Amino acid sequence: MTKSPLSEQHRHHNLEQSRAEIIELLSRQALEMTVVNRWQQPGQDLVTQLTELQHRTAIGQRLSRFHPADVAFVLESLDPGARDIAWGLVRPQNRGAVLLEISASVRRALVQDMPASEIAALASPLAAEDVAMLIADLPAEIRQQVLDTLDGPERAEVTSVLSFPKGSVGAAMDREFIAVPVDATLSDVQRSLRLQKAIAAQTTQLFVVDDKQRPLGLLALAKLLQSDPDERVRDAMSELAAVFHTDEPMRDVVHAFEMYDLVTAPVVNLHDHIVGRVTVDAVVDELNERAQSDNLRQVGLTRDDEDLFSPARQAARRRWPWIAINLCTAFLASRVINAFGQIIEQLVALAALMPIVASLGGNAGQQSVALLTQRLTMGKLGPGELQRVLLRELKVGAINGALYAVVLALITLSLYGDAQLALVIAAALLLNLMLAASVGVLAPSLLAKFGRDPVMGSSVILTASTDFMGYLLFLGLAATFLI
Amino acid sequence: MTKSPLSEQHRHHNLEQSRAEIIELLSRQALEMTVVNRWQQPGQDLVTQLTELQHRTAIGQRLSRFHPADVAFVLESLDPGARDIAWGLVRPQNRGAVLLEISASVRRALVQDMPASEIAALASPLAAEDVAMLIADLPAEIRQQVLDTLDGPERAEVTSVLSFPKGSVGAAMDREFIAVPVDATLSDVQRSLRLQKAIAAQTTQLFVVDDKQRPLGLLALAKLLQSDPDERVRDAMSELAAVFHTDEPMRDVVHAFEMYDLVTAPVVNLHDHIVGRVTVDAVVDELNERAQSDNLRQVGLTRDDEDLFSPARQAARRRWPWIAINLCTAFLASRVINAFGQIIEQLVALAALMPIVASLGGNAGQQSVALLTQRLTMGKLGPGELQRVLLRELKVGAINGALYAVVLALITLSLYGDAQLALVIAAALLLNLMLAASVGVLAPSLLAKFGRDPVMGSSVILTASTDFMGYLLFLGLAATFLI
């Protein structure tokens, strides 16, 4: 971004610097406070107190000129002590907007310390779906307290949003849309638009409906501006590329939007009546969330773990299951090695070489896993596709297995001068790379087929297999042919 | 998606089924052809030929009713033989649109077999940026041949697009935007819009410019429809949230769009004159591409490798560097083990236990890497943030290291009845998990700091460190205290 007469607020470089300064100031404040609390007497001297107050007011003023998304960025970059100070400096009327922009785990940390009345005050200017997002993770009783403070129609709307499962279209849709009757003329539409309250600046298309509020087509604002006012909506509208049900997963929406380059689509209930719309904003959020959660899910974490400054003890606990699973698979591999203890005692070179076979298998297999999970995010495998992919990956495994088997055999021969050992490690590597290819294709495909998450489970299954089989193949072949 | 009177073409479930059927039919055709070529005499009998022709015409007709994005999906799901048949069945006038939707590797495979004249024919109805995308990867001489067939102004435009580096705003922007003078009235704007050719249906906002074509603000179509026609553009326009330079990376655009929920923004040249616009479509594509390439880059692949049906030999070659790097790190670890050969000979349990220490270190460290890379995709680390994150991850590593050290010590004690061995493995695991935390934080941060790709390099650096140090710590401690 560059400077422009009006974009003062969002000048990119200034902004980054400005955010960094605020983060540093707040961190230092938090540090000083700890020091003061720890070392000074309760009766602090007045000058220190006043200076601190002055500093904070200045920071608060700078924060108030930030976009809510930038305030959210600052809060996410602070550890809990500094974050609490910063949150105190955000003006109450801005807090709702900031909470909507902040990551889920930080939002939860901030909201759970607030009394219900304060949450309700934040919620009152927000749209129903935003309120729902804010209170969705709260304990049931506090959530109920917040709901009780809302007036009747708004409470009903929020409750209805909360009733849709997470990740469904109903939970993500927005309820503000403009529907125009198919039999009106364009000038009718223009007249009625002038009477309505302001249309959101990002609106591109109005929804055309029949007399039962069923969506029939889209009417672009551009068309409305350029066509003959006497034209009928029916003739000016464009085809509906997609209509979604409230209970469909957002995944379908993302897929359709990216495939057909949509910007908006109507959402209907069970009776096919239009009840909301999904926009490309929701798709961007979903895509972004997905990209971020993919990285984390691969290592057994969720988006809840993304707060880099949550207390270490809490973070440690979230990571236990992942380490425990990996301990189990490592332990299994260890038992395989243990079973061949005698052979290793006789030929200790085996101990040095065996991790190479196991780890190359894992690394090669991860490539197949990555290709497959990427393919699976685009949709189910077509008929016969699994077999064709499996065959191809097996071929790739065989080619690279053979190639690196030769390389590894030559290294082994030159280091240990043992031709038979070289042959054994070559055979083990070739077999393990072909095994890795099979598991790398089958693990994600089967996980996806049975409705499990291929990203989360595949790499554990793969390394468990390639470690276990890598040791077993290498030591087993060695036991058979060498001793 | 659900059925709706007009959305026949895109009914989701029917569509998925329909795509699957076509894929199966085409795969079978390709298979039959191979069989026929291999087993029958050159003079095939006429009936077979006619039946085949009939089949193909039917498939071609069904394909022609597909959206280009769906045809692209079908082509991506086919192996090269069937893909060539399918491509032959796509009508020439649809081919350009299909190529724009298809993944880069498949596009390259299809385009490189075409003569320049055919590519030029496909290119003629397309926008300059689309032509540029189509020919960007072609050999220089064919690219020049295609360029030579274009008329003067279009050639200049395409050349200008090609001159921007990949991933820059200039290469991704679109050149069709509407600029309105800041001093006009809304009715002036409405009048001039009626005279222009059709505005794209997805247009939401017009760009407001001064007399030097510098962007000053945005004018929403919604505003144009709802405000008093005598109002000046200056008073009706909204603030520019962002302006981008042609040479900025698209990364910045994605960041700004997702942060501030933008749908469009003007692009300016070095003189701050408006030359194009970026839209949310480009952001969706970029996000999608990024999400897909993250998975692949982690295992040393690029988006070029995503074609699941490229020849196995070619795919194998693309994976060599990754396996070679991992062979090197595995070899280093192997040398560490080799150095402790004598001790392993004396106490073979060490061989069975050592992979547990190494692999748990790697697994725990991957979690730190995932959190850091995710944090880094959102922007640079703030001042002091690296130290704070490092400290926290070290704490997490210490907590989980201590916990699993106790678990592993108890398992070791019960299996081998050797208290000293149990203590040694506990100490090695604790130290390796803390090392993993440090490397897991430092590797991605430093790679990002020096402008390298944290996703691609981090996990190799991490496992190299945790393997090497895991073996060294465990066997080193064993050598010191056990023998």
Short mmCIF file of C-alpha atoms in Angstrom, two decimals, chain A residues 146-356:
data_model
loop_
_atom_site.label_atom_id
_atom_site.label_comp_id
_atom_site.label_asym_id
_atom_site.label_seq_id
_atom_site.Cartn_x
_atom_site.Cartn_y
_atom_site.Cartn_z
CA VAL A 146 -26.35 -12.23 28.08
CA LEU A 147 -29.28 -13.53 26.04
CA ASP A 148 -31.71 -12.42 28.75
CA THR A 149 -30.54 -8.82 28.44
CA LEU A 150 -31.36 -8.68 24.71
CA ASP A 151 -34.78 -7.60 23.56
CA GLY A 152 -37.23 -10.18 22.22
CA PRO A 153 -36.63 -10.19 18.44
CA GLU A 154 -32.86 -9.89 18.78
CA ARG A 155 -32.73 -12.70 21.32
CA ALA A 156 -34.74 -14.91 18.96
CA GLU A 157 -32.31 -14.14 16.13
CA VAL A 158 -29.21 -14.83 18.20
CA THR A 159 -30.73 -18.05 19.51
CA SER A 160 -31.51 -19.10 15.97
CA VAL A 161 -27.89 -18.47 14.88
CA LEU A 162 -26.62 -20.44 17.87
CA SER A 163 -28.88 -23.35 16.92
CA PHE A 164 -26.93 -24.02 13.71
CA PRO A 165 -23.92 -26.29 14.10
CA LYS A 166 -20.45 -24.74 13.85
CA GLY A 167 -19.15 -24.71 10.30
CA SER A 168 -22.63 -24.78 8.76
CA VAL A 169 -23.90 -22.20 6.31
CA GLY A 170 -26.62 -21.20 8.78
CA ALA A 171 -24.06 -20.25 11.40
CA ALA A 172 -21.98 -18.22 8.94
CA MET A 173 -24.65 -16.55 6.82
CA ASP A 174 -25.63 -12.96 7.27
CA ARG A 175 -29.27 -12.01 7.60
CA GLU A 176 -29.22 -8.69 5.80
CA PHE A 177 -30.09 -9.12 2.18
CA ILE A 178 -32.31 -7.34 -0.29
CA ALA A 179 -34.89 -9.37 -2.19
CA VAL A 180 -36.73 -7.93 -5.18
CA PRO A 181 -39.85 -9.41 -6.84
CA VAL A 182 -39.28 -10.96 -10.24
CA ASP A 183 -42.20 -9.14 -11.85
CA ALA A 184 -41.20 -5.60 -10.84
CA THR A 185 -39.60 -3.18 -13.30
CA LEU A 186 -36.12 -1.81 -12.73
CA SER A 187 -37.53 1.62 -11.94
CA ASP A 188 -39.76 0.03 -9.25
CA VAL A 189 -36.64 -1.48 -7.75
CA GLN A 190 -34.75 1.81 -7.90
CA ARG A 191 -37.60 3.61 -6.19
CA SER A 192 -37.89 1.08 -3.41
CA LEU A 193 -34.11 1.11 -2.88
CA ARG A 194 -34.19 4.87 -2.32
CA LEU A 195 -36.76 4.35 0.44
CA GLN A 196 -34.73 1.67 2.22
CA LYS A 197 -32.02 2.35 4.74
CA ALA A 198 -28.48 2.46 3.41
CA ILE A 199 -27.39 -0.64 1.51
CA ALA A 200 -24.03 -2.02 2.62
CA ALA A 201 -21.27 -0.53 0.42
CA GLN A 202 -20.10 -4.01 -0.53
CA THR A 203 -23.43 -5.10 -2.01
CA THR A 204 -23.06 -6.14 -5.63
CA GLN A 205 -26.19 -8.10 -6.35
CA LEU A 206 -29.79 -8.17 -5.16
CA PHE A 207 -31.67 -11.44 -4.89
CA VAL A 208 -34.64 -11.89 -7.20
CA VAL A 209 -37.46 -13.92 -5.62
CA ASP A 210 -40.88 -15.28 -6.61
CA ASP A 211 -44.00 -14.55 -4.57
CA LYS A 212 -43.10 -17.34 -2.12
CA GLN A 213 -39.66 -15.81 -1.39
CA ARG A 214 -37.88 -18.52 -3.33
CA PRO A 215 -34.71 -17.27 -5.05
CA LEU A 216 -34.89 -17.13 -8.85
CA GLY A 217 -31.89 -15.08 -9.91
CA LEU A 218 -29.48 -12.26 -9.20
CA LEU A 219 -29.82 -8.61 -10.14
CA ALA A 220 -26.49 -6.80 -10.32
CA LEU A 221 -26.46 -3.20 -9.12
CA ALA A 222 -24.43 -2.45 -12.25
CA LYS A 223 -27.30 -3.74 -14.37
CA LEU A 224 -29.74 -1.63 -12.42
CA LEU A 225 -27.67 1.45 -13.23
CA GLN A 226 -27.11 0.69 -16.87
CA SER A 227 -30.36 -0.84 -18.13
CA ASP A 228 -33.57 0.72 -19.34
CA PRO A 229 -35.71 1.56 -16.24
CA ASP A 230 -38.80 0.05 -17.88
CA GLU A 231 -37.15 -3.33 -18.26
CA ARG A 232 -38.56 -6.09 -16.06
CA VAL A 233 -36.40 -7.65 -13.36
CA ARG A 234 -37.11 -11.02 -14.99
CA ASP A 235 -35.30 -9.93 -18.15
CA ALA A 236 -32.44 -8.11 -16.48
CA MET A 237 -31.54 -10.72 -13.88
CA SER A 238 -28.74 -13.22 -14.27
CA GLU A 239 -28.78 -16.88 -13.48
CA LEU A 240 -28.31 -18.13 -9.92
CA ALA A 241 -25.02 -19.95 -9.95
CA ALA A 242 -25.64 -21.48 -6.53
CA VAL A 243 -28.14 -21.66 -3.69
CA PHE A 244 -27.18 -23.07 -0.31
CA HIS A 245 -29.16 -24.71 2.46
CA THR A 246 -28.69 -23.50 6.03
CA ASP A 247 -27.49 -26.94 7.11
CA GLU A 248 -24.84 -27.42 4.42
CA PRO A 249 -21.21 -27.22 5.49
CA MET A 250 -19.32 -24.01 4.68
CA ARG A 251 -16.83 -26.23 2.87
CA ASP A 252 -19.34 -26.52 0.00
CA VAL A 253 -19.67 -22.75 -0.14
CA VAL A 254 -15.92 -22.25 -0.30
CA HIS A 255 -15.65 -24.83 -3.03
CA ALA A 256 -18.41 -23.25 -5.15
CA PHE A 257 -17.20 -19.67 -4.62
CA GLU A 258 -13.65 -20.45 -5.62
CA MET A 259 -14.72 -22.60 -8.53
CA TYR A 260 -17.25 -20.22 -10.05
CA ASP A 261 -15.77 -16.91 -8.78
CA LEU A 262 -18.93 -15.93 -6.93
CA VAL A 263 -19.26 -12.90 -4.67
CA THR A 264 -22.62 -13.65 -3.04
CA ALA A 265 -25.25 -16.39 -2.96
CA PRO A 266 -28.66 -16.78 -1.29
CA VAL A 267 -29.25 -19.19 1.60
CA VAL A 268 -32.59 -21.00 1.87
CA ASN A 269 -34.35 -22.96 4.60
CA LEU A 270 -36.04 -26.36 4.29
CA HIS A 271 -38.99 -24.78 2.47
CA ASP A 272 -36.63 -23.20 -0.08
CA HIS A 273 -37.47 -19.74 1.28
CA ILE A 274 -34.60 -17.32 1.25
CA VAL A 275 -33.39 -16.57 4.80
CA GLY A 276 -29.94 -15.05 4.36
CA ARG A 277 -26.90 -14.74 2.19
CA VAL A 278 -23.31 -15.86 2.19
CA THR A 279 -20.72 -13.44 0.87
CA VAL A 280 -17.18 -13.73 -0.31
CA ASP A 281 -16.02 -12.21 3.01
CA ALA A 282 -17.15 -15.34 4.82
CA VAL A 283 -15.30 -17.41 2.21
CA VAL A 284 -12.08 -15.44 2.72
CA ASP A 285 -12.37 -15.96 6.48
CA GLU A 286 -13.04 -19.66 6.04
CA LEU A 287 -10.16 -20.14 3.60
CA ASN A 288 -7.83 -18.29 5.87
CA GLU A 289 -8.93 -20.25 8.89
CA ARG A 290 -8.54 -23.47 6.97
CA ALA A 291 -5.05 -22.60 5.80
CA GLN A 292 -4.05 -21.79 9.34
CA SER A 293 -5.66 -24.79 10.92
CA ASP A 294 -4.13 -27.21 8.39
CA ASN A 295 -0.66 -26.43 9.69
CA LEU A 296 -1.79 -26.95 13.25
CA ARG A 297 -3.91 -30.05 12.69
CA GLN A 298 -0.94 -31.81 11.14
CA VAL A 299 0.69 -31.75 14.56
CA GLY A 300 -2.38 -32.51 16.61
CA LEU A 301 -3.25 -28.93 17.51
CA THR A 302 -6.38 -26.89 16.86
CA ARG A 303 -7.02 -23.22 16.26
CA ASP A 304 -7.62 -22.93 20.02
CA ASP A 305 -3.90 -23.36 20.50
CA GLU A 306 -2.94 -20.44 18.36
CA ASP A 307 -2.58 -17.94 21.22
CA LEU A 308 1.20 -17.72 21.42
CA PHE A 309 0.99 -16.19 24.89
CA SER A 310 -1.44 -18.38 26.74
CA PRO A 311 0.14 -19.71 29.96
CA ALA A 312 2.83 -22.33 29.31
CA ARG A 313 1.24 -24.87 31.61
CA GLN A 314 -2.05 -24.69 29.72
CA ALA A 315 -0.25 -24.94 26.35
CA ALA A 316 1.78 -27.90 27.59
CA ARG A 317 -1.38 -29.76 28.52
CA ARG A 318 -2.87 -29.22 25.04
CA ARG A 319 0.16 -30.89 23.51
CA TRP A 320 0.14 -34.02 25.67
CA PRO A 321 -2.05 -36.20 23.43
CA TRP A 322 0.16 -35.64 20.39
CA ILE A 323 3.34 -36.52 22.26
CA ALA A 324 1.62 -39.48 23.89
CA ILE A 325 0.54 -40.92 20.52
CA ASN A 326 4.02 -40.47 19.15
CA LEU A 327 5.51 -42.06 22.26
CA CYS A 328 3.33 -45.11 21.62
CA THR A 329 4.44 -45.47 18.00
CA ALA A 330 8.10 -44.83 18.92
CA PHE A 331 7.77 -47.44 21.62
CA LEU A 332 6.46 -50.01 19.13
CA ALA A 333 9.44 -49.35 16.86
CA SER A 334 11.70 -49.67 19.89
CA ARG A 335 10.26 -53.12 20.61
CA VAL A 336 11.08 -54.23 17.08
CA ILE A 337 14.69 -53.18 17.56
CA ASN A 338 14.79 -54.84 20.96
CA ALA A 339 13.71 -58.14 19.41
CA PHE A 340 16.82 -58.04 17.23
CA GLY A 341 19.14 -57.19 20.17
CA GLN A 342 21.38 -60.19 19.61
CA ILE A 343 22.05 -59.39 15.98
CA ILE A 344 22.87 -55.78 16.77
CA GLU A 345 25.30 -56.97 19.42
CA GLN A 346 27.07 -59.02 16.75
CA LEU A 347 27.04 -56.31 14.11
CA VAL A 348 26.79 -52.89 15.69
CA ALA A 349 26.82 -51.14 12.30
CA LEU A 350 23.15 -52.14 12.08
CA ALA A 351 22.33 -49.79 14.93
CA ALA A 352 23.95 -46.88 13.13
CA LEU A 353 22.31 -47.62 9.78
CA MET A 354 18.79 -48.56 10.78
CA PRO A 355 17.49 -45.02 11.42
CA ILE A 356 18.37 -44.07 7.85
#
